[in-house]
Each structure stands twice: as C-alpha cells, then as structure tokens.
C-alpha cells in the first residue's frame, strides 16, 4: 500500500511570494492533517481536514490556509512568505478522526 | 493547553547499552499517546499508540509504557540503526478531531 505522498519535496521561494503544497493520503484515509516542523519549535499543528471540512486549526496567521478535495487529497497555501516560514511541512493521514496518523516525507520550504 | 515534555533532549549510547526515554504530558482527557521515530530529512514513522495507564507495547528492541502522567520508551540492547529522533505526542479525547500535540523529541545516537 502506498504511503502518504507530498509534492514538491523541495521548494525555494523569496519573501512576499506565495506557495502551494500538495498531499495525497494513503488510499482509504479520509482525515488529513498538516504540521510545520522547525528546529526551534518542533512539530506544530496547522490544520486538520475530514470529509472536505476543516475540523481544527492551529495558532498560525491567516496567511496559512488549506483545503481538502472530495478524493481526500489536500493542499495548503502560504501567502506573502516570510523568512520565518522556512520549515519542513508535513502532511499526515488517518483512516478516520482519532486514529493513528501516518506521515509523508514532507516538503522542505526555504524562503530567501 | 496540552503540553508534552521529553527528556533528555539528546542521548548517546554504546551499542548494547539499554536506556529509557521519558515523555511527560498534561492533557485534559487523554485519548491516546503516540510514539514516532524520525530519521533526518524524513517524516515521522509511527511506532506505538498507548491508550490507558498500565498499557505496554513492544516492537523489536523497543517497549513503550504509560502512566497517568508520563510514558517511557525503553530501548533494550540498542543497535546503531536505532539512532534517530524519537517523538512523543498526545491526542485529546472527545475533541472531535485528531490533532496531535508533540514534544520536541529525544535525539538518540547509538555508537558501535
């Protein structure tokens, strides 16, 4: 069974640009969560989606947004990039809400 | 606010030297405590879920235990390939979502 896939794997952007990251969950998984990982803050929760509905949102500014499609695939968008947005963005999927989450390899975003 | 504290931050062991990693948590109603392993540049890999105090789970050289305030990850006779960052996370009960609150991890290095 294929795992969680994330594209692109690496991304370099400049301040002020926007970026869209994509996540395809494990087949049959309906819940998708996004996390930001930095050396200083560790893994921090961004959003969680289930059945195309945002179920929970972390403490991040409105520049961070996301959505989920009917096939459970998800995207997150960051507008007006700042240097501090440089991080590893991880997507995780689970069968249903409350189950174990399985992570993808992440997208490494560098903002110059 | 849910909190997870892991100790030590880093641990260096000789091959075969057993030890334990600690995860202390505060959460308003625990649904589950999760252990993950993360290798550099990769997404976290799911290891265990513990649901209630007194529960234990084992996988190869790893054994996870849970009390009402903390969890331990015991590593018996570690090998160099066990070197990784070990992450602990909690999930709140009856929240309607799957959000994980992570600790900052313990970086384990096992020398031959």
PDB file of C-alpha atoms in Angstrom:
ATOM      1  CA  UNK A   1       0.000   0.000   0.000  1.00  0.00           C
ATOM      2  CA  UNK A   2       1.472   3.348  -0.994  1.00  0.00           C
ATOM      3  CA  UNK A   3       2.204   5.780   1.795  1.00  0.00           C
ATOM      4  CA  UNK A   4       1.428   9.454   2.086  1.00  0.00           C
ATOM      5  CA  UNK A   5       2.944  11.418  -0.768  1.00  0.00           C
ATOM      6  CA  UNK A   6       3.822  15.087  -0.760  1.00  0.00           C
ATOM      7  CA  UNK A   7       4.821  17.331  -3.630  1.00  0.00           C
ATOM      8  CA  UNK A   8       7.057  19.054  -4.210  1.00  0.00           C
ATOM      9  CA  UNK A   9       9.760  17.672  -1.910  1.00  0.00           C
ATOM     10  CA  UNK A  10      11.857  20.817  -2.005  1.00  0.00           C
ATOM     11  CA  UNK A  11      10.936  24.411  -2.718  1.00  0.00           C
ATOM     12  CA  UNK A  12      12.849  27.682  -2.693  1.00  0.00           C
ATOM     13  CA  UNK A  13      10.885  30.927  -2.683  1.00  0.00           C
ATOM     14  CA  UNK A  14      11.578  34.582  -1.957  1.00  0.00           C
ATOM     15  CA  UNK A  15       9.884  36.791   0.604  1.00  0.00           C
ATOM     16  CA  UNK A  16       6.463  38.023  -0.462  1.00  0.00           C
ATOM     17  CA  UNK A  17       5.739  35.130  -2.808  1.00  0.00           C
ATOM     18  CA  UNK A  18       3.093  32.531  -2.216  1.00  0.00           C
ATOM     19  CA  UNK A  19       3.357  28.750  -2.297  1.00  0.00           C
ATOM     20  CA  UNK A  20       1.024  25.762  -2.597  1.00  0.00           C
ATOM     21  CA  UNK A  21       1.932  22.355  -1.197  1.00  0.00           C
ATOM     22  CA  UNK A  22       0.125  19.146  -2.054  1.00  0.00           C
ATOM     23  CA  UNK A  23      -0.596  15.980  -0.101  1.00  0.00           C
ATOM     24  CA  UNK A  24      -2.082  12.657  -1.240  1.00  0.00           C
ATOM     25  CA  UNK A  25      -3.167  10.499   1.712  1.00  0.00           C
ATOM     26  CA  UNK A  26      -2.958   6.736   1.997  1.00  0.00           C
ATOM     27  CA  UNK A  27      -5.739   5.131  -0.034  1.00  0.00           C
ATOM     28  CA  UNK A  28      -8.874   4.875   2.087  1.00  0.00           C
ATOM     29  CA  UNK A  29      -7.754   7.515   4.582  1.00  0.00           C
ATOM     30  CA  UNK A  30     -10.199  10.384   4.925  1.00  0.00           C
ATOM     31  CA  UNK A  31      -8.525  12.604   7.503  1.00  0.00           C
ATOM     32  CA  UNK A  32      -5.548  14.804   6.617  1.00  0.00           C
ATOM     33  CA  UNK A  33      -3.537  16.969   8.991  1.00  0.00           C
ATOM     34  CA  UNK A  34      -0.715  19.428   8.323  1.00  0.00           C
ATOM     35  CA  UNK A  35       2.195  20.233  10.630  1.00  0.00           C
ATOM     36  CA  UNK A  36       5.112  22.649  10.471  1.00  0.00           C
ATOM     37  CA  UNK A  37       8.456  21.447  11.809  1.00  0.00           C
ATOM     38  CA  UNK A  38      11.305  23.802  12.690  1.00  0.00           C
ATOM     39  CA  UNK A  39      14.435  23.197  14.792  1.00  0.00           C
ATOM     40  CA  UNK A  40      13.333  25.718  17.422  1.00  0.00           C
ATOM     41  CA  UNK A  41       9.613  24.957  17.761  1.00  0.00           C
ATOM     42  CA  UNK A  42       9.470  21.298  16.803  1.00  0.00           C
ATOM     43  CA  UNK A  43       6.273  19.965  15.226  1.00  0.00           C
ATOM     44  CA  UNK A  44       3.390  22.414  15.376  1.00  0.00           C
ATOM     45  CA  UNK A  45      -0.157  21.713  14.182  1.00  0.00           C
ATOM     46  CA  UNK A  46      -1.505  23.759  11.282  1.00  0.00           C
ATOM     47  CA  UNK A  47      -4.876  22.303  10.211  1.00  0.00           C
ATOM     48  CA  UNK A  48      -6.933  19.151  10.090  1.00  0.00           C
ATOM     49  CA  UNK A  49      -9.457  18.172   7.433  1.00  0.00           C
ATOM     50  CA  UNK A  50     -12.046  15.437   7.276  1.00  0.00           C
ATOM     51  CA  UNK A  51     -14.606  14.995   4.506  1.00  0.00           C
ATOM     52  CA  UNK A  52     -13.571  18.311   2.925  1.00  0.00           C
ATOM     53  CA  UNK A  53     -14.275  20.197   6.172  1.00  0.00           C
ATOM     54  CA  UNK A  54     -11.684  21.902   8.325  1.00  0.00           C
ATOM     55  CA  UNK A  55     -12.110  20.317  11.764  1.00  0.00           C
ATOM     56  CA  UNK A  56      -9.391  22.138  13.662  1.00  0.00           C
ATOM     57  CA  UNK A  57      -6.886  24.925  13.113  1.00  0.00           C
ATOM     58  CA  UNK A  58      -3.646  25.690  14.888  1.00  0.00           C
ATOM     59  CA  UNK A  59      -2.342  29.025  16.064  1.00  0.00           C
ATOM     60  CA  UNK A  60      -0.959  30.324  12.778  1.00  0.00           C
ATOM     61  CA  UNK A  61      -1.684  33.592  10.948  1.00  0.00           C
ATOM     62  CA  UNK A  62      -4.301  33.830   8.238  1.00  0.00           C
ATOM     63  CA  UNK A  63      -1.570  33.665   5.580  1.00  0.00           C
ATOM     64  CA  UNK A  64      -1.700  29.911   6.097  1.00  0.00           C
ATOM     65  CA  UNK A  65      -4.719  28.239   4.538  1.00  0.00           C
ATOM     66  CA  UNK A  66      -5.697  24.822   3.303  1.00  0.00           C
ATOM     67  CA  UNK A  67      -8.386  22.733   1.727  1.00  0.00           C
ATOM     68  CA  UNK A  68      -9.348  19.131   1.101  1.00  0.00           C
ATOM     69  CA  UNK A  69     -10.859  17.722  -2.048  1.00  0.00           C
ATOM     70  CA  UNK A  70     -13.521  15.049  -2.470  1.00  0.00           C
ATOM     71  CA  UNK A  71     -10.827  12.393  -3.119  1.00  0.00           C
ATOM     72  CA  UNK A  72      -9.263  13.302   0.274  1.00  0.00           C
ATOM     73  CA  UNK A  73      -6.220  14.926  -1.322  1.00  0.00           C
ATOM     74  CA  UNK A  74      -5.255  18.152   0.401  1.00  0.00           C
ATOM     75  CA  UNK A  75      -3.385  21.341  -0.353  1.00  0.00           C
ATOM     76  CA  UNK A  76      -2.034  24.066   1.856  1.00  0.00           C
ATOM     77  CA  UNK A  77      -1.191  27.573   0.775  1.00  0.00           C
ATOM     78  CA  UNK A  78       1.054  30.158   2.340  1.00  0.00           C
ATOM     79  CA  UNK A  79       0.740  33.701   1.022  1.00  0.00           C
ATOM     80  CA  UNK A  80       3.156  36.610   1.458  1.00  0.00           C
ATOM     81  CA  UNK A  81       6.002  34.360   2.545  1.00  0.00           C
ATOM     82  CA  UNK A  82       8.265  35.448   5.378  1.00  0.00           C
ATOM     83  CA  UNK A  83      11.766  34.229   6.242  1.00  0.00           C
ATOM     84  CA  UNK A  84      10.341  32.528   9.335  1.00  0.00           C
ATOM     85  CA  UNK A  85       8.146  30.312   7.168  1.00  0.00           C
ATOM     86  CA  UNK A  86      11.205  28.271   6.209  1.00  0.00           C
ATOM     87  CA  UNK A  87      10.458  24.821   7.587  1.00  0.00           C
ATOM     88  CA  UNK A  88       9.616  21.210   6.840  1.00  0.00           C
ATOM     89  CA  UNK A  89       5.881  20.960   6.151  1.00  0.00           C
ATOM     90  CA  UNK A  90       4.487  17.552   6.989  1.00  0.00           C
ATOM     91  CA  UNK A  91       1.208  16.018   5.985  1.00  0.00           C
ATOM     92  CA  UNK A  92      -0.312  13.105   7.889  1.00  0.00           C
ATOM     93  CA  UNK A  93      -3.332  10.961   7.105  1.00  0.00           C
ATOM     94  CA  UNK A  94      -5.549   8.666   9.149  1.00  0.00           C
ATOM     95  CA  UNK A  95      -8.483   6.431   8.367  1.00  0.00           C
ATOM     96  CA  UNK A  96     -10.903   8.402  10.490  1.00  0.00           C
ATOM     97  CA  UNK A  97     -10.746  11.119  13.074  1.00  0.00           C
ATOM     98  CA  UNK A  98      -8.914   9.942  16.165  1.00  0.00           C
ATOM     99  CA  UNK A  99      -6.922   7.137  14.559  1.00  0.00           C
ATOM    100  CA  UNK A 100      -3.156   6.840  14.241  1.00  0.00           C
ATOM    101  CA  UNK A 101      -1.666   9.378  11.848  1.00  0.00           C
ATOM    102  CA  UNK A 102       0.840   8.337   9.201  1.00  0.00           C
ATOM    103  CA  UNK A 103       3.206  10.977   7.911  1.00  0.00           C
ATOM    104  CA  UNK A 104       4.537  11.761   4.484  1.00  0.00           C
ATOM    105  CA  UNK A 105       8.171  12.663   3.761  1.00  0.00           C
ATOM    106  CA  UNK A 106       7.466  16.393   3.967  1.00  0.00           C
ATOM    107  CA  UNK A 107       8.111  19.421   1.777  1.00  0.00           C
ATOM    108  CA  UNK A 108      11.224  21.394   2.660  1.00  0.00           C
ATOM    109  CA  UNK A 109      10.417  25.088   2.081  1.00  0.00           C
ATOM    110  CA  UNK A 110      13.223  27.623   2.071  1.00  0.00           C
ATOM    111  CA  UNK A 111      12.337  31.321   1.961  1.00  0.00           C
ATOM    112  CA  UNK A 112      15.131  33.671   0.877  1.00  0.00           C
TER     113      UNK A 112
ATOM    114  CA  UNK B   1      -3.427  23.820  26.960  1.00  0.00           C
ATOM    115  CA  UNK B   2      -1.956  20.401  26.224  1.00  0.00           C
ATOM    116  CA  UNK B   3       1.768  20.080  26.942  1.00  0.00           C
ATOM    117  CA  UNK B   4       4.347  17.400  26.211  1.00  0.00           C
ATOM    118  CA  UNK B   5       7.891  17.471  27.580  1.00  0.00           C
ATOM    119  CA  UNK B   6      10.512  14.957  26.502  1.00  0.00           C
ATOM    120  CA  UNK B   7      13.783  14.198  28.248  1.00  0.00           C
ATOM    121  CA  UNK B   8      16.631  14.010  27.749  1.00  0.00           C
ATOM    122  CA  UNK B   9      16.956  16.241  24.684  1.00  0.00           C
ATOM    123  CA  UNK B  10      19.821  14.096  23.448  1.00  0.00           C
ATOM    124  CA  UNK B  11      21.185  10.726  24.471  1.00  0.00           C
ATOM    125  CA  UNK B  12      24.322   8.967  23.388  1.00  0.00           C
ATOM    126  CA  UNK B  13      24.582   5.206  23.999  1.00  0.00           C
ATOM    127  CA  UNK B  14      27.046   2.496  23.201  1.00  0.00           C
ATOM    128  CA  UNK B  15      25.700  -0.430  21.203  1.00  0.00           C
ATOM    129  CA  UNK B  16      24.060  -2.831  23.648  1.00  0.00           C
ATOM    130  CA  UNK B  17      23.669  -0.217  26.414  1.00  0.00           C
ATOM    131  CA  UNK B  18      19.961  -0.168  27.371  1.00  0.00           C
ATOM    132  CA  UNK B  19      18.210   3.031  28.442  1.00  0.00           C
ATOM    133  CA  UNK B  20      14.850   4.828  28.634  1.00  0.00           C
ATOM    134  CA  UNK B  21      13.397   7.984  27.134  1.00  0.00           C
ATOM    135  CA  UNK B  22      10.808   9.964  29.070  1.00  0.00           C
ATOM    136  CA  UNK B  23       7.673  11.765  27.909  1.00  0.00           C
ATOM    137  CA  UNK B  24       5.718  13.793  30.480  1.00  0.00           C
ATOM    138  CA  UNK B  25       2.337  15.153  29.474  1.00  0.00           C
ATOM    139  CA  UNK B  26      -0.605  17.239  30.617  1.00  0.00           C
ATOM    140  CA  UNK B  27      -3.841  16.971  28.664  1.00  0.00           C
ATOM    141  CA  UNK B  28      -7.474  17.482  29.563  1.00  0.00           C
ATOM    142  CA  UNK B  29      -8.549  13.922  28.867  1.00  0.00           C
ATOM    143  CA  UNK B  30      -6.124  11.639  27.077  1.00  0.00           C
ATOM    144  CA  UNK B  31      -7.407   9.652  24.133  1.00  0.00           C
ATOM    145  CA  UNK B  32      -4.013   8.280  23.152  1.00  0.00           C
ATOM    146  CA  UNK B  33      -0.268   8.772  23.489  1.00  0.00           C
ATOM    147  CA  UNK B  34       1.779   8.182  20.347  1.00  0.00           C
ATOM    148  CA  UNK B  35       5.453   7.424  19.785  1.00  0.00           C
ATOM    149  CA  UNK B  36       7.131   8.163  16.477  1.00  0.00           C
ATOM    150  CA  UNK B  37      10.652   7.750  15.161  1.00  0.00           C
ATOM    151  CA  UNK B  38      12.088  10.352  12.792  1.00  0.00           C
ATOM    152  CA  UNK B  39      15.233   9.973  10.717  1.00  0.00           C
ATOM    153  CA  UNK B  40      16.979  13.104   9.383  1.00  0.00           C
ATOM    154  CA  UNK B  41      15.192  14.611   6.396  1.00  0.00           C
ATOM    155  CA  UNK B  42      12.235  12.223   6.652  1.00  0.00           C
ATOM    156  CA  UNK B  43       8.736  12.288   8.051  1.00  0.00           C
ATOM    157  CA  UNK B  44       7.954  10.711  11.426  1.00  0.00           C
ATOM    158  CA  UNK B  45       7.400   6.945  11.375  1.00  0.00           C
ATOM    159  CA  UNK B  46       4.608   5.599  13.590  1.00  0.00           C
ATOM    160  CA  UNK B  47       5.743   3.224  16.359  1.00  0.00           C
ATOM    161  CA  UNK B  48       3.079   2.816  19.070  1.00  0.00           C
ATOM    162  CA  UNK B  49      -0.209   4.064  20.442  1.00  0.00           C
ATOM    163  CA  UNK B  50      -0.959   3.714  24.171  1.00  0.00           C
ATOM    164  CA  UNK B  51      -4.471   4.373  25.435  1.00  0.00           C
ATOM    165  CA  UNK B  52      -4.604   3.741  29.180  1.00  0.00           C
ATOM    166  CA  UNK B  53      -2.337   3.750  32.228  1.00  0.00           C
ATOM    167  CA  UNK B  54      -0.584   0.437  32.681  1.00  0.00           C
ATOM    168  CA  UNK B  55      -0.610  -0.401  28.981  1.00  0.00           C
ATOM    169  CA  UNK B  56       2.621  -1.663  27.395  1.00  0.00           C
ATOM    170  CA  UNK B  57       3.557  -2.309  23.769  1.00  0.00           C
ATOM    171  CA  UNK B  58       6.686  -3.841  22.275  1.00  0.00           C
ATOM    172  CA  UNK B  59       8.354  -3.848  18.890  1.00  0.00           C
ATOM    173  CA  UNK B  60      11.760  -5.424  18.431  1.00  0.00           C
ATOM    174  CA  UNK B  61      14.107  -3.662  20.877  1.00  0.00           C
ATOM    175  CA  UNK B  62      11.536  -1.003  21.839  1.00  0.00           C
ATOM    176  CA  UNK B  63       8.983  -1.142  24.644  1.00  0.00           C
ATOM    177  CA  UNK B  64       6.589   1.697  25.454  1.00  0.00           C
ATOM    178  CA  UNK B  65       4.768   2.085  28.769  1.00  0.00           C
ATOM    179  CA  UNK B  66       2.178   4.560  30.015  1.00  0.00           C
ATOM    180  CA  UNK B  67       1.217   6.027  33.394  1.00  0.00           C
ATOM    181  CA  UNK B  68      -1.270   8.790  34.147  1.00  0.00           C
ATOM    182  CA  UNK B  69       1.403  11.459  33.821  1.00  0.00           C
ATOM    183  CA  UNK B  70       4.167  10.062  31.642  1.00  0.00           C
ATOM    184  CA  UNK B  71       5.303   7.489  29.152  1.00  0.00           C
ATOM    185  CA  UNK B  72       8.618   5.728  28.799  1.00  0.00           C
ATOM    186  CA  UNK B  73      10.247   4.309  25.708  1.00  0.00           C
ATOM    187  CA  UNK B  74      12.657   1.599  26.804  1.00  0.00           C
ATOM    188  CA  UNK B  75      15.385   0.626  24.360  1.00  0.00           C
ATOM    189  CA  UNK B  76      16.969  -2.741  25.062  1.00  0.00           C
ATOM    190  CA  UNK B  77      20.426  -3.558  23.656  1.00  0.00           C
ATOM    191  CA  UNK B  78      20.252  -0.798  21.017  1.00  0.00           C
ATOM    192  CA  UNK B  79      21.990  -1.017  17.668  1.00  0.00           C
ATOM    193  CA  UNK B  80      23.402   1.847  15.561  1.00  0.00           C
ATOM    194  CA  UNK B  81      20.352   1.640  13.293  1.00  0.00           C
ATOM    195  CA  UNK B  82      18.196   2.717  16.253  1.00  0.00           C
ATOM    196  CA  UNK B  83      19.814   6.155  16.021  1.00  0.00           C
ATOM    197  CA  UNK B  84      17.034   8.663  15.308  1.00  0.00           C
ATOM    198  CA  UNK B  85      14.897  11.311  16.968  1.00  0.00           C
ATOM    199  CA  UNK B  86      12.053   9.817  18.993  1.00  0.00           C
ATOM    200  CA  UNK B  87       8.906  11.923  19.237  1.00  0.00           C
ATOM    201  CA  UNK B  88       6.056  11.632  21.692  1.00  0.00           C
ATOM    202  CA  UNK B  89       2.605  13.126  21.054  1.00  0.00           C
ATOM    203  CA  UNK B  90      -0.769  13.227  22.825  1.00  0.00           C
ATOM    204  CA  UNK B  91      -4.259  13.284  21.400  1.00  0.00           C
ATOM    205  CA  UNK B  92      -7.169  14.720  23.333  1.00  0.00           C
ATOM    206  CA  UNK B  93     -10.278  12.671  23.992  1.00  0.00           C
ATOM    207  CA  UNK B  94     -13.752  13.724  22.886  1.00  0.00           C
ATOM    208  CA  UNK B  95     -12.440  16.623  20.871  1.00  0.00           C
ATOM    209  CA  UNK B  96     -13.945  15.760  17.501  1.00  0.00           C
ATOM    210  CA  UNK B  97     -10.562  15.906  15.875  1.00  0.00           C
ATOM    211  CA  UNK B  98      -7.263  14.008  15.666  1.00  0.00           C
ATOM    212  CA  UNK B  99      -4.791  16.800  16.405  1.00  0.00           C
ATOM    213  CA  UNK B 100      -1.507  15.653  17.915  1.00  0.00           C
ATOM    214  CA  UNK B 101       0.470  17.806  20.338  1.00  0.00           C
ATOM    215  CA  UNK B 102       4.136  16.859  20.068  1.00  0.00           C
ATOM    216  CA  UNK B 103       7.102  17.090  22.369  1.00  0.00           C
ATOM    217  CA  UNK B 104      10.370  18.354  20.942  1.00  0.00           C
ATOM    218  CA  UNK B 105      11.872  14.904  20.811  1.00  0.00           C
ATOM    219  CA  UNK B 106      14.876  12.996  22.087  1.00  0.00           C
ATOM    220  CA  UNK B 107      17.777  12.652  19.667  1.00  0.00           C
ATOM    221  CA  UNK B 108      19.317   9.209  20.178  1.00  0.00           C
ATOM    222  CA  UNK B 109      22.772   8.309  18.892  1.00  0.00           C
ATOM    223  CA  UNK B 110      23.960   4.724  19.253  1.00  0.00           C
ATOM    224  CA  UNK B 111      27.658   4.188  18.655  1.00  0.00           C
ATOM    225  CA  UNK B 112      29.117   0.836  17.533  1.00  0.00           C
TER     226      UNK B 112
END
